[in-house]
Structure formats: C-alpha cells, structure tokens
XYZ file of C-alpha atoms in Angstrom:
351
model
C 171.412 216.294 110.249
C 174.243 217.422 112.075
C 177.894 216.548 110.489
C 175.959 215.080 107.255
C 177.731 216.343 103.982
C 175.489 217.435 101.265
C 176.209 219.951 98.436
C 174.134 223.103 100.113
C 176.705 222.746 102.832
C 179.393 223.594 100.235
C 177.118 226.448 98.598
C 176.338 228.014 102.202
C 179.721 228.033 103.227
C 181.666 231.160 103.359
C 184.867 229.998 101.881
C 183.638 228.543 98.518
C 185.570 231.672 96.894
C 188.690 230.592 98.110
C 190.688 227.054 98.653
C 188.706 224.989 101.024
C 190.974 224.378 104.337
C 190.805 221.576 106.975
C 188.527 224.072 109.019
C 186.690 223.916 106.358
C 186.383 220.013 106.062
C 185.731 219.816 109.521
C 183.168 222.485 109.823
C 181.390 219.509 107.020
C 181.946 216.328 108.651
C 181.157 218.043 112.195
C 184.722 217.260 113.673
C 187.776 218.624 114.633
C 190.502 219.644 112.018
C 192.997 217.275 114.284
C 190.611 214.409 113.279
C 190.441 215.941 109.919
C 194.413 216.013 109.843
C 194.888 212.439 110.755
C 192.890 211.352 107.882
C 194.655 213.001 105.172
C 198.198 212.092 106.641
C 197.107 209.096 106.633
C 197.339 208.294 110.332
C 195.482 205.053 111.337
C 193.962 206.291 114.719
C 191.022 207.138 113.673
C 187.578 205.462 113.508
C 186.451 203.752 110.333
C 183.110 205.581 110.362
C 184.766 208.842 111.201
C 187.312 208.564 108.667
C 184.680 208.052 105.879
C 182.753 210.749 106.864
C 186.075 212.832 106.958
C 186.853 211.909 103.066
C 183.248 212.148 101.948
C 183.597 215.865 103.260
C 187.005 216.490 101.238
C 185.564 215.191 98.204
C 182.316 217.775 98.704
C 184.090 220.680 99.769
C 186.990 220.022 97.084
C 189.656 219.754 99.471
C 192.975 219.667 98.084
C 196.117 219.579 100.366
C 199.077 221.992 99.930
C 202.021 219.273 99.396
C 204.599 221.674 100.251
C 202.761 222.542 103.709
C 201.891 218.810 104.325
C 205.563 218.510 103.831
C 206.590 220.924 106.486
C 204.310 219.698 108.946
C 204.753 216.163 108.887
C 208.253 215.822 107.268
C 207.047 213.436 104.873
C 206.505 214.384 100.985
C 203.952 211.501 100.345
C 205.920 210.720 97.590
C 208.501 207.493 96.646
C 211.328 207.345 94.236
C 211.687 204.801 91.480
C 215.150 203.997 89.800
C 214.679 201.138 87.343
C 216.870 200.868 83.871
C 214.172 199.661 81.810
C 210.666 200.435 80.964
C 210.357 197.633 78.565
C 210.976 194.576 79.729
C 207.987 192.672 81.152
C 209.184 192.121 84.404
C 209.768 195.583 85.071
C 206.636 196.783 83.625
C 204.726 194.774 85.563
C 206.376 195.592 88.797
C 206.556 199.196 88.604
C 202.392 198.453 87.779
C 202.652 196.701 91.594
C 204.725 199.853 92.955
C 202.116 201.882 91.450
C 198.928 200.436 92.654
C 200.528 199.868 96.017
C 201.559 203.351 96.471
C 198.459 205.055 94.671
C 196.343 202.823 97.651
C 198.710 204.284 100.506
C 198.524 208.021 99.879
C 201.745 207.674 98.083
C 202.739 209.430 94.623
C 205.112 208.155 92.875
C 208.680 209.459 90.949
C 209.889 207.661 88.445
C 214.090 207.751 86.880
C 215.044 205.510 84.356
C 218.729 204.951 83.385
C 220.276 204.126 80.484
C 222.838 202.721 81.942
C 223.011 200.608 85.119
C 226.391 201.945 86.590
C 227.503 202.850 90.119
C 228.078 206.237 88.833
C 225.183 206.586 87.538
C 222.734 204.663 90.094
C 224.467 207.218 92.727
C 223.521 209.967 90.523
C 220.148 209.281 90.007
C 219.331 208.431 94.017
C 221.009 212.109 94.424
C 218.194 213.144 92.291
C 215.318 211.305 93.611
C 216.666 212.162 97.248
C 216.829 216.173 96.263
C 213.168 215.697 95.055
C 212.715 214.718 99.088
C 210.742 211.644 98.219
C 210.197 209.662 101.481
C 211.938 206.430 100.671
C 213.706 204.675 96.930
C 213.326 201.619 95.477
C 215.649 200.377 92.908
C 214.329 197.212 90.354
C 216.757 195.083 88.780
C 219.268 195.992 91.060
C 221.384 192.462 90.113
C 222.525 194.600 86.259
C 224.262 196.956 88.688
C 228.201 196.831 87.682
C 228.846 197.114 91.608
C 226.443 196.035 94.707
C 227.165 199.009 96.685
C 226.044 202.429 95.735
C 225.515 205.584 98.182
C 222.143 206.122 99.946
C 221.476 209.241 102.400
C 221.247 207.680 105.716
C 217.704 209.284 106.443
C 216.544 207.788 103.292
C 214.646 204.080 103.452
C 215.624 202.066 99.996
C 214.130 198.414 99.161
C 215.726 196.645 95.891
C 214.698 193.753 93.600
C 216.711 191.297 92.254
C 219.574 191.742 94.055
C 222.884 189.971 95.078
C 223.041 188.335 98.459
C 225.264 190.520 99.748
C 223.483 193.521 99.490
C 222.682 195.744 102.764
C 218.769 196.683 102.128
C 215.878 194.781 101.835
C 215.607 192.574 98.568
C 212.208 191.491 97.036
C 212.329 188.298 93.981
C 210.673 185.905 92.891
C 211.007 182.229 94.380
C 213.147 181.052 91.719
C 214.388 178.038 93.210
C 211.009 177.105 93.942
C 209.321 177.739 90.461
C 212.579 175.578 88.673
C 211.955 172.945 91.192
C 208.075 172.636 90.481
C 208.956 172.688 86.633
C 210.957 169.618 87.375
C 208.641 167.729 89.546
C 205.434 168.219 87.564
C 207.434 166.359 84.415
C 208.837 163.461 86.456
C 205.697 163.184 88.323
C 204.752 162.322 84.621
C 206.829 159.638 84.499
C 209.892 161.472 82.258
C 213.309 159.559 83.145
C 214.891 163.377 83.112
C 214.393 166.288 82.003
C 217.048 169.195 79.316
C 217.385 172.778 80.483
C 216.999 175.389 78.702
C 218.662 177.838 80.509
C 219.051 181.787 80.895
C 222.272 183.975 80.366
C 225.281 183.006 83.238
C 225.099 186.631 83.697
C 221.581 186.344 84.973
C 220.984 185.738 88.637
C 217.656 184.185 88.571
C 219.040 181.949 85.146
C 221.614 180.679 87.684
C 219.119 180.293 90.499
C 216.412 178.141 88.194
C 219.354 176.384 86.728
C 220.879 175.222 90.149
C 216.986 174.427 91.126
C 216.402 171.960 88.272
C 219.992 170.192 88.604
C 219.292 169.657 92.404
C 215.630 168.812 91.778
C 216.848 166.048 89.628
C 219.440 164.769 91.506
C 217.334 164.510 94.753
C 215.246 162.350 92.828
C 217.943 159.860 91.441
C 217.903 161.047 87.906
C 220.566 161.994 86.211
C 221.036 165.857 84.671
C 221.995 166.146 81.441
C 224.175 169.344 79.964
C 222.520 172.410 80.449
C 221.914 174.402 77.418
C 222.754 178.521 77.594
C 220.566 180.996 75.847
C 219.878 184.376 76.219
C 216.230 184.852 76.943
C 215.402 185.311 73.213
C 212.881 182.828 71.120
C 216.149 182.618 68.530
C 218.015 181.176 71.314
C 215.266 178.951 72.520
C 214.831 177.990 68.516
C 218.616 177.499 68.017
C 219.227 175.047 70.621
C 215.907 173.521 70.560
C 217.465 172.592 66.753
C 220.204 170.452 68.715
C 217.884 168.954 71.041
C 215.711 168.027 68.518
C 218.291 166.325 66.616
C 218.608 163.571 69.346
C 217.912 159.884 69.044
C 214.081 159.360 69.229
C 213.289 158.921 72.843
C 216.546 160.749 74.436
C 215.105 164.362 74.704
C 211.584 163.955 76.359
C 211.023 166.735 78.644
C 212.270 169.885 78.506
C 212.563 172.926 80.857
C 213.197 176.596 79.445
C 213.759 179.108 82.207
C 211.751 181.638 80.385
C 208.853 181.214 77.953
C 210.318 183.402 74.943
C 213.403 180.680 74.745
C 210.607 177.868 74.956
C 208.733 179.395 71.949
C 211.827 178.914 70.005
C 211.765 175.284 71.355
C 208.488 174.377 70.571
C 209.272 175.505 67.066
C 212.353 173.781 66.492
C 210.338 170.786 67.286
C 207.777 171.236 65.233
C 210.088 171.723 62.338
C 211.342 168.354 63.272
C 208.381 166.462 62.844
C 207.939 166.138 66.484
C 204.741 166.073 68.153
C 204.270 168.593 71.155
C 203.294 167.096 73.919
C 203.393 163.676 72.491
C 207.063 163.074 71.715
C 208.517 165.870 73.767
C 207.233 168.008 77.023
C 208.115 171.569 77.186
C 207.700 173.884 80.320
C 208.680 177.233 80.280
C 209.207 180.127 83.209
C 207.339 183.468 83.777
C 203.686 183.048 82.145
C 203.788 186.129 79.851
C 200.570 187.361 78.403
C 200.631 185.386 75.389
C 201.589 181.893 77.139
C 198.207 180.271 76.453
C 198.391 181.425 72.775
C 201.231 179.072 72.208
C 200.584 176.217 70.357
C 199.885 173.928 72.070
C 199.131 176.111 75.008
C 202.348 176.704 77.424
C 202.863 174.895 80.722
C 204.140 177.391 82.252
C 205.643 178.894 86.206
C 203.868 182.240 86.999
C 205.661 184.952 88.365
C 203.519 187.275 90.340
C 205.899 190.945 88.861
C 202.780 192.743 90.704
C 203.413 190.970 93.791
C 207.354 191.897 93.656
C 206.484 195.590 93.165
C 203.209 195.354 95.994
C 205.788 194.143 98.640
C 208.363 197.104 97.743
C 206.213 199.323 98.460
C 204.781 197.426 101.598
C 208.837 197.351 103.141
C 209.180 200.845 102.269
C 206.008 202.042 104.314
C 207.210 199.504 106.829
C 210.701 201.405 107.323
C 208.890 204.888 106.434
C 206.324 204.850 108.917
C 208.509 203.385 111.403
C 211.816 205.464 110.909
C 214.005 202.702 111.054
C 215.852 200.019 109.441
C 214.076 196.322 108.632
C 216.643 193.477 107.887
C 218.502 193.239 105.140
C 217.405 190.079 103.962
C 215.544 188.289 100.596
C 211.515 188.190 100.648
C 210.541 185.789 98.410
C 207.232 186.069 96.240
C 205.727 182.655 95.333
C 205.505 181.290 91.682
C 202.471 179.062 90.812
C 202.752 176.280 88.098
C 200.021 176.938 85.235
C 199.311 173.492 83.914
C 198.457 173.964 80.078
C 198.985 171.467 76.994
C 202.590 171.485 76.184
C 203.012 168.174 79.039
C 202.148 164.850 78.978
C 203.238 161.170 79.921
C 206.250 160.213 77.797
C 204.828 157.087 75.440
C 205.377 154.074 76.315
C-alpha cells in the first residue's frame, strides 16, 4: 500500500548503510520532506493523520536529526536552560520533574545549572553559560533567594522565574499562597474553632509571609481575633519547639492550629502528643504543601496541596509561549491552585 511503513521498506531502501535523511522519511510515509520537516520542528500545520504517519516512518527508518543542522535552519536549539540552587528540596525537585515532562512532551531537551550560591554574580554567570550553550529560552526556580531581583538576560533570550518578588520584569509562576492559607483557615472555623495559632515560615521567606498575611486576614474578615504568630524555620524541630509553648496553654486556649508547611506541623503534632493531648480531639492541626509522607502522619495530616508539577508545567508552557512567538508576554504572577486534602488531624473543638 502506497505510503504504508513496514520494515522491508527500510531493508529495500538504498540508504540503510548510511544515516537515514528526511528524503528518506518521506520516500516512507509517501510525502514530501517539507511535510516531513514540519513534523520534526515541531510545526503545528500539519494534519493529525499525516503527522503520525510522518513519525511512524522516523521511528522505522531510524531517523535521527542532526541538532546542529536543525539549529542552523530553524534558529532554534530545541533545547531550554534551567538555573535552580537546589536539587534537594522538595519543591524544586518536583518542579524541575514538571519542567521536565513539559519539555520532554514539546520536543524540548533540557539543560540543567545548579548554584551553590544564589548571588547576582553568580545567577549572571550561570545565564552567560546556559545562553552560550544557545538554549532557546531560561527559567530560573526559586528566584525569591536571589540577593538582588535584577540580574542580566540577553535580550534575544525568553526567561520565566518562580517564586519571585513583585517587582520583577519576567513572567513569575507560584503557588496560590494566599489562597491555600486562607482555605487552611476556613476549613477549621467552618468547624466551629473560635481562632486559630500560626505556625509560621522564616520572615525571610516570601510565601511564609504570603500564608502568614492570608491566615491573619482570613481571620479577621471573619470577626475572630489573631493571636501572635509563631516563627519557625521550616524544620520539624521548629514545628516541635514551639508546638512545646503552644501546648503549654490553658486547656481550651490553643484549639486549632495552622503550620505553613507540614515538616514544622510534624514537630507540632509531637509536641502535643508529648503533652498528653489528643490529636484531633483537643487540638486541630493543618499543615501546608502535602509532602509524600503527609498521610503517614499520625493521625493522618490535613493538609494544602501544592501542585510543584504544575509550577514547573506552566514554565515551560510561558517559555514556548514567548519562544514560539518571539516576543515578550507580561511580566506578571500566574498563580497555580492549591487544593485542601482533608485527612484526620481536624475535628470540631469539644464542647
């Protein structure tokens, strides 16, 4: 059948000795190497049908494109850069899984540079790098740890950043934190707690400031009054040493309590236990993120979900956006939304 790809086509062929070429491919899916050229640059005008016959005939022939002439010929390297200054932390890891899978599913490759230390100097040193390796755009995660919110960028190069300061000039992808403190808070009055103690992040943290203005102004638009806000620094030891003090309260005053990450709220759930306190009987705890081990807790976490996949999916989807479009998109905060996972650390307050 005329154009159907089948393994004798790739034995009959006169160039199985030597690297297949689009000719080749077309020659296969019986169509022209244009058509054949718009499907592995990734151009969308071409039929749906067509285009799987197109791939179906790299894949048998063993097609594999020359990056350095795809390069020249379409000025694009297929390939994004990928400054982040930690490959530990969960947030990051599970972003730069997002950026991954996003890119992988466009055609994209990815380059990865992790710092050691997040500097102006040394941000500008590593987008030098990433830019000589001609990748098409940059994205830079955690950029809110930078020591200064301005760095240099080539011009010709498209950059999206996470987690950064308002004032910054590209794109910016977070989380909703506003929206995940706020939903912490509501779910525990809707409960019927009076108010509710923070446990709150570092002040050097944006998003600890952002959940920790959330809860106060969640609480105050419903009458109640905020107590104190307690400071950690995203450690269980912190969560444990303050949960200590909390737990050290008349019987009654601390019934609800809001951690802005789940690692501090393991510390409070022990402190409380140490107590004598029953969790979720005498006291409600909520924490923030939803990290693997959440539902291990005991009792199980209540818990915000932050979708770190979704933060790294919608990098990627800006920097296409700009890429493919060779020009700027607002510099403004896109906002991923949180989702409150309901588990067994919450309860009515007794009565």
């Amino acid at each position: 059948m005329p154009g159907e790809v089948t393994g004798e086509a790739l034995r009959t062929t006169p160039t199985a000795r030597r690297n297949p070429s689009l000719a080749d491919v077309a020659k296969v899916a019986g169509v022209s190497s244009q058509t054949v050229s718009r499907v592995v640059n990734g151009h969308g005008n071409v039929v749906a049908a067509t285009r799987e016959r197109v791939l179906e005939a790299l894949r048998a022939v063993g097609y594999r494109p020359n990056a350095a002439a795809r390069a020249l010929a379409t000025g694009r390297s297929r390939a994004l850069g990928v400054l982040t200054f930690s490959v530990s932390r969960l947030g990051d890891v599970r972003s730069l899984s997002g950026i991954s899978t996003a890119a992988s599913r466009a055609g994209y490759s990815i380059s990865l540079l992790s710092l050691r230390e997040a500097t102006t100097t040394g941000v500008d040193a590593g987008i030098a790098h990433l830019a000589g390796q001609d990748v098409d755009g940059l994205i830079i995660i955690e950029a809110e740890v930078l020591d200064s919110p301005v760095f240099s960028v080539p011009p010709s190069v498209p950059l999206v950043v996470t987690d950064a300061v308002a004032s910054q000039r590209y794109p910016n992808v977070d989380t909703d934190q506003a929206a995940g403190a706020a939903l912490a808070v509501e779910h525990l009055l809707r409960l019927g707690h009076r108010t509710v103690h923070h446990v709150g992040g570092p002040r050097t943290s944006r998003a600890a400031r952002e959940r920790q203005r959330s809860w106060e102004s969640t609480l105050l638009a419903h009458g109640r009054p905020a107590p104190p806000a307690h400071v950690g620094d995203w450690t269980s030891a912190s969560g444990y040493r303050i949960g200590r003090v909390l737990a050290q309260r008349p019987p009654g005053e601390v019934s609800a309590v809001f951690s802005a990450n789940d690692q501090m709220a393991l510390g409070v759930l022990r402190a409380f236990h140490e107590a004598g306190a029953d969790v979720p009987g005498d006291v409600s705890v909520v924490g923030f993120d939803d990290i693997a081990e959440a539902g291990d807790y005991w009792p199980p976490l209540t818990t915000v979900r932050q979708d770190f996949e979704g933060v790294g999916e919608l990098c990627v989807s800006l920097l296409l956006d700009q890429i493919q479009h060779s020009g700027p998109v607002p510099a403004r905060t896109h906002r991923v939304p949180v989702q409150l996972v309901v588990r067994a650390s919450t309860a009515p307050p007794r009565t």
